[in-house]
Amino acid sequence: MRVIDPNHSEWWRTAVIYQVYPRSFADSNGDGTGDLAGITRRLSHIADLGVDAVWLSPFYPSPQLDGGYDVADYREVDPMYGTLADFDELVDQAHALGLRIIVDLVPNHCSWEHALFKAALAAAPGSPERARFHFADGTGPAGSLPPTDWQSMFGGPAWTRITEEDGSPGQWYLHLFDPGQPDWNWNNPQVQAEFDQTLRFWLDREVDGFRVDVCDAMVKAPGLPSWPYPVHGVVEPIDGRMPPMWDQEGIHDIFRHWRRILDSYEGTRILCAEAWLPPERTARIVRGDEMHQAFNFAYLSLPWDATRIRATITESIAANQTVGAPTTWVLSNHDVMRHASRFGYDGSVDLEAGVGVDDPQPNRDLGLRRARAATALMLALPGSAYLYQGEELGLPEGTALPDDVRQDPVWERSGHTIRGRDGCRIPLPWSADDVAFGFSSSAETWLPQPADFGGYAVDVQQSDPDSTLSFYRSALELRWRHSVPRAELSWEVAAIAGAAADDVLAFRVGTVTVIANLSASSVEVPTGEIILRSEPDAVIGGMLAPDAVVWIV
Ligand code: GLC
Ligand code: CA
């Protein structure tokens, strides 16, 4: 069994971190919703995979207007997920299994049910209570238009008008996401103090770190200058200008301040940035005295295209090297279409808008084949990697969900033009023959599971050496055994000759040679012992098939 080495201060540089979406992992009390006790019961599945840490998406009290990313109380557990005692038990059990625990910190916005936002609503314009948020008078006749032209990430204006206590139409408040998620004003020292307490609260409960939600939006440009454009995916300049709500210089002071708090605790506690920025901007967040890691969303956003993948790997490593941070890699999370389905499209479908039951469905076999290849490639890259629950089962996106069960606010806010993220949040299948495939003792799960989910269940894959689950376990074990995370990556241009060369990725990482064939034809495999193949039939007669990856020593 693995044990946590408290002296391994650099554990995060090489870690594989497994994301749990608590609502959909495992339900212990039969109400159809996952919970903390359910996670604790299933921890051995995560430990057996061979990962280093678990990141828990929010489990805090919340009206669930944005899947818990609308936090009503930062220092409590939502009764639907259990109690603080359940949380402590989860941390203890995880630590005993050699798994570290990272929790989600949501500092850009809270819920409109947060006590301090309610206090702001009850207080007068210009009051200290309102100053903790971004309240402003409207423009236009009688203040009936929003203070600025900013757009919400979920569609519609980023401002909502309130009714004052006396019943009159009042001020507006800023919410970059749902109206249920008012943005904090980080220029206000009380907001900072509030979050210091929250950090200490969870650090005292022995968490190993925080994944920091939309950390690049916390500080807004002074005066909130005009920005009429919607923002999707990795943030890019428009007309030479960066959006005034993202990546402002002031965020770095906050991160440095937090880093000092974390460093004052025993062991190494880490910060991981969620910031949809290009690699060279993301790297500034992981300078030595700021956060430890940042998600590599440039990598996650790539199509199945060798040239672009090669360029982004090179660029990501270079950008992080300038600041001495490890590069991270990620293919799936709770905000994007699962990669087993994403790679099952040939590019003709607008994936941004999501997929509904009447849309063209992804090619399942191709998607899974490419997903396994993409994972074999990702886990061969030096640094740290993030996995999202269910990807180790090759789980497809729920692309045939009926629209009337959707919960993601994006669907309503976009006027039913963007389907949203429910398809990657469907409860996991654990056992093929049980009610709710072993997720819950109730068949009424909070999002319905597709009828064919049983075929992906953990118990079906457990002892099948060719299953996706077995493949993930092997890849994670080999990654560790061959010291991949700490190795240097060098491209092997000469390894593959011929017309397909551009569409084949070949590189060495330490003692391992990796060949990824993204071309349409088979290519010759260099000599050596094949230690990992993305498919059982990846190599036939010395030739590596299309959409397959091998590791060779
Ligand atoms: C992050 C979360 C996403 C959430 C948003 C607003 O992007 O990952 O799920 O909707 O922040 O909190
Ligand atoms: Ca439950």
mmCIF file of C-alpha atoms in Angstrom, residues 76-408:
data_model
loop_
_atom_site.group_PDB
_atom_site.id
_atom_site.type_symbol
_atom_site.label_atom_id
_atom_site.label_comp_id
_atom_site.label_asym_id
_atom_site.label_seq_id
_atom_site.Cartn_x
_atom_site.Cartn_y
_atom_site.Cartn_z
ATOM 1 C CA GLU A 76 -19.870 23.963 6.171
ATOM 2 C CA VAL A 77 -21.002 20.826 4.347
ATOM 3 C CA ASP A 78 -24.354 20.869 2.551
ATOM 4 C CA PRO A 79 -26.728 18.474 4.357
ATOM 5 C CA MET A 80 -27.323 16.794 1.001
ATOM 6 C CA TYR A 81 -23.643 15.761 1.073
ATOM 7 C CA GLY A 82 -23.416 14.966 4.786
ATOM 8 C CA THR A 83 -21.693 16.674 7.700
ATOM 9 C CA LEU A 84 -18.304 18.047 8.680
ATOM 10 C CA ALA A 85 -17.771 14.780 10.561
ATOM 11 C CA ASP A 86 -18.270 12.929 7.249
ATOM 12 C CA PHE A 87 -15.712 15.234 5.697
ATOM 13 C CA ASP A 88 -13.168 14.535 8.454
ATOM 14 C CA GLU A 89 -13.761 10.817 8.029
ATOM 15 C CA LEU A 90 -13.190 11.125 4.275
ATOM 16 C CA VAL A 91 -9.905 12.969 4.818
ATOM 17 C CA ASP A 92 -8.719 10.426 7.391
ATOM 18 C CA GLN A 93 -9.542 7.455 5.199
ATOM 19 C CA ALA A 94 -7.981 9.062 2.142
ATOM 20 C CA HIS A 95 -4.788 9.856 4.011
ATOM 21 C CA ALA A 96 -4.663 6.297 5.321
ATOM 22 C CA LEU A 97 -4.857 5.080 1.715
ATOM 23 C CA GLY A 98 -2.044 7.382 0.636
ATOM 24 C CA LEU A 99 -4.329 9.881 -1.111
ATOM 25 C CA ARG A 100 -4.127 13.617 -0.521
ATOM 26 C CA ILE A 101 -7.273 15.737 -0.540
ATOM 27 C CA ILE A 102 -7.728 19.005 -2.410
ATOM 28 C CA VAL A 103 -10.923 21.003 -2.029
ATOM 29 C CA ASP A 104 -12.493 23.598 -4.280
ATOM 30 C CA LEU A 105 -12.230 27.258 -3.303
ATOM 31 C CA VAL A 106 -14.696 29.559 -5.056
ATOM 32 C CA PRO A 107 -13.451 33.107 -4.379
ATOM 33 C CA ASN A 108 -14.760 35.040 -7.376
ATOM 34 C CA HIS A 109 -18.398 34.827 -6.371
ATOM 35 C CA CYS A 110 -20.661 33.323 -3.730
ATOM 36 C CA SER A 111 -24.350 32.430 -3.761
ATOM 37 C CA TRP A 112 -27.103 34.974 -3.415
ATOM 38 C CA GLU A 113 -28.002 32.952 -0.328
ATOM 39 C CA HIS A 114 -24.675 33.794 1.350
ATOM 40 C CA ALA A 115 -25.316 35.714 4.597
ATOM 41 C CA LEU A 116 -23.108 38.611 3.507
ATOM 42 C CA PHE A 117 -24.969 39.020 0.217
ATOM 43 C CA LYS A 118 -28.292 38.947 2.015
ATOM 44 C CA ALA A 119 -26.927 41.612 4.352
ATOM 45 C CA ALA A 120 -25.903 43.663 1.319
ATOM 46 C CA LEU A 121 -29.400 43.432 -0.145
ATOM 47 C CA ALA A 122 -30.895 44.565 3.149
ATOM 48 C CA ALA A 123 -28.471 47.487 3.496
ATOM 49 C CA ALA A 124 -28.586 50.825 1.688
ATOM 50 C CA PRO A 125 -26.708 51.831 -1.471
ATOM 51 C CA GLY A 126 -23.226 53.009 -0.488
ATOM 52 C CA SER A 127 -23.207 50.957 2.742
ATOM 53 C CA PRO A 128 -20.234 48.862 3.916
ATOM 54 C CA GLU A 129 -22.388 45.758 3.370
ATOM 55 C CA ARG A 130 -22.799 46.582 -0.335
ATOM 56 C CA ALA A 131 -19.103 47.420 -0.668
ATOM 57 C CA ARG A 132 -18.216 43.729 -0.356
ATOM 58 C CA PHE A 133 -19.801 43.164 -3.770
ATOM 59 C CA HIS A 134 -19.971 45.143 -7.005
ATOM 60 C CA PHE A 135 -23.152 47.177 -6.648
ATOM 61 C CA ALA A 136 -23.704 50.102 -9.000
ATOM 62 C CA ASP A 137 -26.479 52.372 -10.173
ATOM 63 C CA GLY A 138 -27.933 51.632 -13.564
ATOM 64 C CA THR A 139 -27.556 53.758 -16.666
ATOM 65 C CA GLY A 140 -30.267 55.041 -19.011
ATOM 66 C CA PRO A 141 -33.675 56.376 -17.996
ATOM 67 C CA ALA A 142 -34.210 55.896 -14.226
ATOM 68 C CA GLY A 143 -31.227 53.568 -14.079
ATOM 69 C CA SER A 144 -33.098 50.918 -16.016
ATOM 70 C CA LEU A 145 -30.065 49.743 -18.016
ATOM 71 C CA PRO A 146 -27.084 47.780 -16.636
ATOM 72 C CA PRO A 147 -24.075 49.800 -15.369
ATOM 73 C CA THR A 148 -21.796 48.307 -18.069
ATOM 74 C CA ASP A 149 -22.129 46.218 -21.227
ATOM 75 C CA TRP A 150 -20.471 43.126 -19.681
ATOM 76 C CA GLN A 151 -21.874 39.709 -20.582
ATOM 77 C CA SER A 152 -22.407 36.804 -18.214
ATOM 78 C CA MET A 153 -20.418 33.658 -19.012
ATOM 79 C CA PHE A 154 -23.733 31.810 -19.000
ATOM 80 C CA GLY A 155 -25.398 34.256 -21.406
ATOM 81 C CA GLY A 156 -27.321 37.505 -20.903
ATOM 82 C CA PRO A 157 -26.079 40.577 -19.057
ATOM 83 C CA ALA A 158 -23.556 40.234 -16.208
ATOM 84 C CA TRP A 159 -25.703 42.549 -14.065
ATOM 85 C CA THR A 160 -29.001 42.019 -12.293
ATOM 86 C CA ARG A 161 -31.148 44.754 -10.822
ATOM 87 C CA ILE A 162 -32.425 44.402 -7.287
ATOM 88 C CA THR A 163 -35.511 45.694 -5.588
ATOM 89 C CA GLU A 164 -34.596 47.865 -2.604
ATOM 90 C CA GLU A 165 -36.067 47.182 0.831
ATOM 91 C CA ASP A 166 -38.735 49.863 0.268
ATOM 92 C CA GLY A 167 -39.957 48.128 -2.892
ATOM 93 C CA SER A 168 -38.426 50.590 -5.359
ATOM 94 C CA PRO A 169 -36.309 49.429 -8.339
ATOM 95 C CA GLY A 170 -32.761 49.578 -7.057
ATOM 96 C CA GLN A 171 -29.087 49.146 -7.812
ATOM 97 C CA TRP A 172 -27.531 46.471 -9.955
ATOM 98 C CA TYR A 173 -24.985 43.843 -8.875
ATOM 99 C CA LEU A 174 -22.316 42.182 -10.966
ATOM 100 C CA HIS A 175 -22.263 38.431 -11.619
ATOM 101 C CA LEU A 176 -19.900 37.104 -14.253
ATOM 102 C CA PHE A 177 -21.819 33.815 -14.068
ATOM 103 C CA ASP A 178 -25.404 33.099 -12.975
ATOM 104 C CA PRO A 179 -27.446 35.858 -11.242
ATOM 105 C CA GLY A 180 -27.357 33.470 -8.266
ATOM 106 C CA GLN A 181 -23.560 34.031 -8.105
ATOM 107 C CA PRO A 182 -22.770 37.644 -7.089
ATOM 108 C CA ASP A 183 -19.099 38.580 -7.600
ATOM 109 C CA TRP A 184 -17.123 39.535 -4.505
ATOM 110 C CA ASN A 185 -15.316 42.866 -4.513
ATOM 111 C CA TRP A 186 -11.695 41.887 -3.880
ATOM 112 C CA ASN A 187 -10.675 45.505 -3.301
ATOM 113 C CA ASN A 188 -12.507 45.223 -0.010
ATOM 114 C CA PRO A 189 -10.253 44.114 2.888
ATOM 115 C CA GLN A 190 -13.158 42.369 4.619
ATOM 116 C CA VAL A 191 -13.513 40.039 1.658
ATOM 117 C CA GLN A 192 -9.867 39.126 1.907
ATOM 118 C CA ALA A 193 -10.207 38.510 5.661
ATOM 119 C CA GLU A 194 -13.251 36.339 5.083
ATOM 120 C CA PHE A 195 -11.306 34.108 2.688
ATOM 121 C CA ASP A 196 -8.272 33.945 4.971
ATOM 122 C CA GLN A 197 -10.582 32.392 7.527
ATOM 123 C CA THR A 198 -11.952 29.943 4.989
ATOM 124 C CA LEU A 199 -8.469 28.835 3.952
ATOM 125 C CA ARG A 200 -7.459 28.304 7.568
ATOM 126 C CA PHE A 201 -10.685 26.467 8.323
ATOM 127 C CA TRP A 202 -9.969 23.753 5.752
ATOM 128 C CA LEU A 203 -6.202 23.729 6.317
ATOM 129 C CA ASP A 204 -6.910 23.061 9.991
ATOM 130 C CA ARG A 205 -9.043 20.115 8.849
ATOM 131 C CA GLU A 206 -5.929 18.716 7.141
ATOM 132 C CA VAL A 207 -6.719 19.369 3.496
ATOM 133 C CA ASP A 208 -3.681 19.220 1.225
ATOM 134 C CA GLY A 209 -4.677 22.082 -0.974
ATOM 135 C CA PHE A 210 -7.200 24.067 -2.964
ATOM 136 C CA ARG A 211 -8.275 24.145 -6.563
ATOM 137 C CA VAL A 212 -9.127 27.809 -7.058
ATOM 138 C CA ASP A 213 -12.195 28.466 -9.181
ATOM 139 C CA VAL A 214 -12.025 31.232 -11.851
ATOM 140 C CA CYS A 215 -9.120 32.766 -9.967
ATOM 141 C CA ASP A 216 -8.242 34.968 -12.931
ATOM 142 C CA ALA A 217 -11.478 36.960 -12.650
ATOM 143 C CA MET A 218 -11.207 38.018 -9.024
ATOM 144 C CA VAL A 219 -9.902 41.518 -9.738
ATOM 145 C CA LYS A 220 -11.646 43.734 -12.271
ATOM 146 C CA ALA A 221 -10.051 46.626 -14.179
ATOM 147 C CA PRO A 222 -10.654 49.937 -12.380
ATOM 148 C CA GLY A 223 -13.756 51.722 -13.609
ATOM 149 C CA LEU A 224 -15.102 48.519 -15.198
ATOM 150 C CA PRO A 225 -14.415 49.630 -18.802
ATOM 151 C CA SER A 226 -16.654 48.563 -21.676
ATOM 152 C CA TRP A 227 -16.400 44.958 -22.928
ATOM 153 C CA PRO A 228 -19.370 43.925 -25.023
ATOM 154 C CA TYR A 229 -17.999 40.559 -26.143
ATOM 155 C CA PRO A 230 -19.000 37.188 -24.745
ATOM 156 C CA VAL A 231 -16.085 35.083 -23.449
ATOM 157 C CA HIS A 232 -15.768 31.349 -24.097
ATOM 158 C CA GLY A 233 -12.868 28.955 -23.642
ATOM 159 C CA VAL A 234 -9.301 30.210 -23.369
ATOM 160 C CA VAL A 235 -9.318 34.009 -22.994
ATOM 161 C CA GLU A 236 -7.740 35.861 -25.884
ATOM 162 C CA PRO A 237 -7.236 39.544 -26.665
ATOM 163 C CA ILE A 238 -9.805 41.163 -28.941
ATOM 164 C CA ASP A 239 -8.630 44.204 -30.929
ATOM 165 C CA GLY A 240 -5.355 43.976 -29.016
ATOM 166 C CA ARG A 241 -7.075 44.340 -25.663
ATOM 167 C CA MET A 242 -7.579 41.747 -22.930
ATOM 168 C CA PRO A 243 -11.013 41.628 -21.318
ATOM 169 C CA PRO A 244 -11.161 43.929 -18.246
ATOM 170 C CA MET A 245 -12.529 41.160 -16.026
ATOM 171 C CA TRP A 246 -9.749 38.610 -16.563
ATOM 172 C CA ASP A 247 -6.068 38.332 -15.687
ATOM 173 C CA GLN A 248 -5.668 41.714 -13.979
ATOM 174 C CA GLU A 249 -2.345 42.362 -12.238
ATOM 175 C CA GLY A 250 -3.975 42.556 -8.785
ATOM 176 C CA ILE A 251 -4.741 38.839 -8.686
ATOM 177 C CA HIS A 252 -1.083 38.049 -8.059
ATOM 178 C CA ASP A 253 -0.974 39.905 -4.723
ATOM 179 C CA ILE A 254 -3.860 37.785 -3.503
ATOM 180 C CA PHE A 255 -2.162 34.562 -4.587
ATOM 181 C CA ARG A 256 1.094 35.572 -2.848
ATOM 182 C CA HIS A 257 -0.827 36.332 0.310
ATOM 183 C CA TRP A 258 -2.538 32.925 0.200
ATOM 184 C CA ARG A 259 0.732 31.164 -0.506
ATOM 185 C CA ARG A 260 2.163 32.602 2.688
ATOM 186 C CA ILE A 261 -0.803 31.224 4.628
ATOM 187 C CA LEU A 262 -0.423 27.749 3.104
ATOM 188 C CA ASP A 263 3.321 27.737 3.685
ATOM 189 C CA SER A 264 2.775 28.453 7.364
ATOM 190 C CA TYR A 265 1.137 25.018 7.696
ATOM 191 C CA GLU A 266 2.833 21.695 8.221
ATOM 192 C CA GLY A 267 3.486 19.556 5.149
ATOM 193 C CA THR A 268 3.099 20.946 1.654
ATOM 194 C CA ARG A 269 -0.357 22.325 0.912
ATOM 195 C CA ILE A 270 -0.935 23.424 -2.654
ATOM 196 C CA LEU A 271 -2.906 25.879 -4.757
ATOM 197 C CA CYS A 272 -4.046 24.997 -8.253
ATOM 198 C CA ALA A 273 -5.364 27.731 -10.527
ATOM 199 C CA GLU A 274 -8.406 27.421 -12.690
ATOM 200 C CA ALA A 275 -7.714 30.115 -15.276
ATOM 201 C CA TRP A 276 -8.670 29.760 -18.930
ATOM 202 C CA LEU A 277 -5.634 31.718 -20.143
ATOM 203 C CA PRO A 278 -2.983 31.049 -22.786
ATOM 204 C CA PRO A 279 0.161 29.213 -21.497
ATOM 205 C CA GLU A 280 2.377 32.305 -21.181
ATOM 206 C CA ARG A 281 -0.238 34.123 -19.066
ATOM 207 C CA THR A 282 -1.050 31.036 -17.000
ATOM 208 C CA ALA A 283 2.655 30.652 -16.200
ATOM 209 C CA ARG A 284 2.638 33.996 -14.360
ATOM 210 C CA ILE A 285 0.231 32.509 -11.809
ATOM 211 C CA VAL A 286 2.674 29.724 -10.939
ATOM 212 C CA ARG A 287 5.715 31.895 -10.253
ATOM 213 C CA GLY A 288 7.683 30.682 -7.203
ATOM 214 C CA ASP A 289 5.768 32.632 -4.554
ATOM 215 C CA GLU A 290 2.261 32.245 -6.026
ATOM 216 C CA MET A 291 0.284 29.107 -6.864
ATOM 217 C CA HIS A 292 1.870 25.698 -7.329
ATOM 218 C CA GLN A 293 -0.017 24.556 -10.386
ATOM 219 C CA ALA A 294 -2.446 25.751 -13.015
ATOM 220 C CA PHE A 295 -4.681 23.756 -15.307
ATOM 221 C CA ASN A 296 -3.472 23.526 -18.878
ATOM 222 C CA PHE A 297 -6.639 24.491 -20.696
ATOM 223 C CA ALA A 298 -4.794 25.142 -23.938
ATOM 224 C CA TYR A 299 -4.044 21.406 -23.909
ATOM 225 C CA LEU A 300 -7.577 20.402 -22.952
ATOM 226 C CA SER A 301 -8.968 22.500 -25.820
ATOM 227 C CA LEU A 302 -6.965 20.773 -28.551
ATOM 228 C CA PRO A 303 -8.519 18.812 -31.390
ATOM 229 C CA TRP A 304 -7.070 15.404 -32.362
ATOM 230 C CA ASP A 305 -4.375 17.001 -34.492
ATOM 231 C CA ALA A 306 -0.712 16.049 -34.225
ATOM 232 C CA THR A 307 0.730 19.394 -35.304
ATOM 233 C CA ARG A 308 -1.301 21.357 -32.807
ATOM 234 C CA ILE A 309 -0.707 18.887 -30.009
ATOM 235 C CA ARG A 310 3.059 18.971 -30.621
ATOM 236 C CA ALA A 311 3.083 22.767 -30.613
ATOM 237 C CA THR A 312 1.041 23.076 -27.429
ATOM 238 C CA ILE A 313 3.155 20.523 -25.542
ATOM 239 C CA THR A 314 6.315 22.413 -26.488
ATOM 240 C CA GLU A 315 4.807 25.785 -25.687
ATOM 241 C CA SER A 316 3.363 24.628 -22.338
ATOM 242 C CA ILE A 317 6.622 23.121 -21.125
ATOM 243 C CA ALA A 318 8.591 26.177 -22.229
ATOM 244 C CA ALA A 319 6.202 28.622 -20.564
ATOM 245 C CA ASN A 320 6.311 26.754 -17.256
ATOM 246 C CA GLN A 321 10.069 26.283 -17.358
ATOM 247 C CA THR A 322 10.579 30.044 -17.340
ATOM 248 C CA VAL A 323 9.050 30.101 -13.845
ATOM 249 C CA GLY A 324 10.239 26.695 -12.601
ATOM 250 C CA ALA A 325 6.742 25.229 -12.329
ATOM 251 C CA PRO A 326 5.682 21.763 -13.454
ATOM 252 C CA THR A 327 3.423 21.598 -16.475
ATOM 253 C CA THR A 328 0.029 20.039 -15.907
ATOM 254 C CA TRP A 329 -2.098 18.097 -18.387
ATOM 255 C CA VAL A 330 -5.817 17.505 -18.496
ATOM 256 C CA LEU A 331 -8.315 16.099 -21.000
ATOM 257 C CA SER A 332 -11.644 16.115 -19.147
ATOM 258 C CA ASN A 333 -13.405 17.835 -16.263
ATOM 259 C CA HIS A 334 -16.923 18.721 -15.124
ATOM 260 C CA ASP A 335 -17.144 21.677 -17.539
ATOM 261 C CA VAL A 336 -16.396 20.065 -20.896
ATOM 262 C CA MET A 337 -17.647 17.216 -23.055
ATOM 263 C CA ARG A 338 -15.931 13.991 -21.961
ATOM 264 C CA HIS A 339 -12.974 13.254 -24.212
ATOM 265 C CA ALA A 340 -14.303 9.821 -25.180
ATOM 266 C CA SER A 341 -17.113 11.671 -26.969
ATOM 267 C CA ARG A 342 -15.265 14.827 -27.995
ATOM 268 C CA PHE A 343 -12.843 12.771 -30.078
ATOM 269 C CA GLY A 344 -15.746 10.846 -31.608
ATOM 270 C CA TYR A 345 -16.648 13.817 -33.796
ATOM 271 C CA ASP A 346 -14.874 14.694 -36.987
ATOM 272 C CA GLY A 347 -15.103 18.438 -36.462
ATOM 273 C CA SER A 348 -18.424 19.014 -38.203
ATOM 274 C CA VAL A 349 -20.369 19.615 -34.996
ATOM 275 C CA ASP A 350 -20.343 22.776 -32.881
ATOM 276 C CA LEU A 351 -19.284 21.253 -29.573
ATOM 277 C CA GLU A 352 -19.444 24.608 -27.795
ATOM 278 C CA ALA A 353 -23.213 24.435 -28.079
ATOM 279 C CA GLY A 354 -23.313 20.926 -26.651
ATOM 280 C CA VAL A 355 -25.205 17.963 -28.007
ATOM 281 C CA GLY A 356 -28.880 17.144 -27.649
ATOM 282 C CA VAL A 357 -30.823 14.014 -28.370
ATOM 283 C CA ASP A 358 -31.719 15.123 -31.922
ATOM 284 C CA ASP A 359 -28.174 16.166 -32.874
ATOM 285 C CA PRO A 360 -25.683 13.922 -34.644
ATOM 286 C CA GLN A 361 -24.265 11.571 -32.017
ATOM 287 C CA PRO A 362 -20.532 10.938 -31.636
ATOM 288 C CA ASN A 363 -18.912 7.831 -33.061
ATOM 289 C CA ARG A 364 -18.496 5.802 -29.856
ATOM 290 C CA ASP A 365 -15.798 3.406 -31.032
ATOM 291 C CA LEU A 366 -13.648 6.034 -32.646
ATOM 292 C CA GLY A 367 -14.116 8.344 -29.666
ATOM 293 C CA LEU A 368 -13.043 5.734 -27.142
ATOM 294 C CA ARG A 369 -10.130 4.574 -29.257
ATOM 295 C CA ARG A 370 -8.832 8.111 -29.582
ATOM 296 C CA ALA A 371 -9.564 8.863 -25.934
ATOM 297 C CA ARG A 372 -7.403 5.948 -24.812
ATOM 298 C CA ALA A 373 -4.697 7.057 -27.209
ATOM 299 C CA ALA A 374 -4.958 10.622 -25.908
ATOM 300 C CA THR A 375 -4.651 9.370 -22.328
ATOM 301 C CA ALA A 376 -1.631 7.206 -23.170
ATOM 302 C CA LEU A 377 -0.070 10.306 -24.685
ATOM 303 C CA MET A 378 -0.980 12.587 -21.782
ATOM 304 C CA LEU A 379 0.295 10.238 -19.086
ATOM 305 C CA ALA A 380 3.625 10.063 -20.913
ATOM 306 C CA LEU A 381 4.157 13.809 -20.495
ATOM 307 C CA PRO A 382 6.377 15.102 -17.693
ATOM 308 C CA GLY A 383 4.767 17.008 -14.832
ATOM 309 C CA SER A 384 1.402 16.558 -13.199
ATOM 310 C CA ALA A 385 -1.904 15.326 -14.645
ATOM 311 C CA TYR A 386 -5.566 15.636 -13.787
ATOM 312 C CA LEU A 387 -8.156 12.912 -14.372
ATOM 313 C CA TYR A 388 -11.916 13.341 -14.175
ATOM 314 C CA GLN A 389 -14.078 10.679 -12.538
ATOM 315 C CA GLY A 390 -15.362 8.145 -15.064
ATOM 316 C CA GLU A 391 -12.729 8.753 -17.718
ATOM 317 C CA GLU A 392 -10.935 5.668 -16.370
ATOM 318 C CA LEU A 393 -14.047 3.763 -17.473
ATOM 319 C CA GLY A 394 -14.003 5.290 -20.949
ATOM 320 C CA LEU A 395 -17.340 6.833 -20.059
ATOM 321 C CA PRO A 396 -18.964 8.729 -22.925
ATOM 322 C CA GLU A 397 -20.741 12.059 -22.539
ATOM 323 C CA GLY A 398 -24.490 11.796 -21.978
ATOM 324 C CA THR A 399 -25.259 13.224 -25.399
ATOM 325 C CA ALA A 400 -28.822 11.931 -25.519
ATOM 326 C CA LEU A 401 -30.079 13.531 -22.299
ATOM 327 C CA PRO A 402 -33.639 14.799 -22.625
ATOM 328 C CA ASP A 403 -33.655 18.595 -22.462
ATOM 329 C CA ASP A 404 -36.241 18.660 -19.697
ATOM 330 C CA VAL A 405 -33.887 17.037 -17.171
ATOM 331 C CA ARG A 406 -31.086 19.545 -17.694
ATOM 332 C CA GLN A 407 -29.865 21.361 -14.584
ATOM 333 C CA ASP A 408 -27.004 23.481 -15.914
#
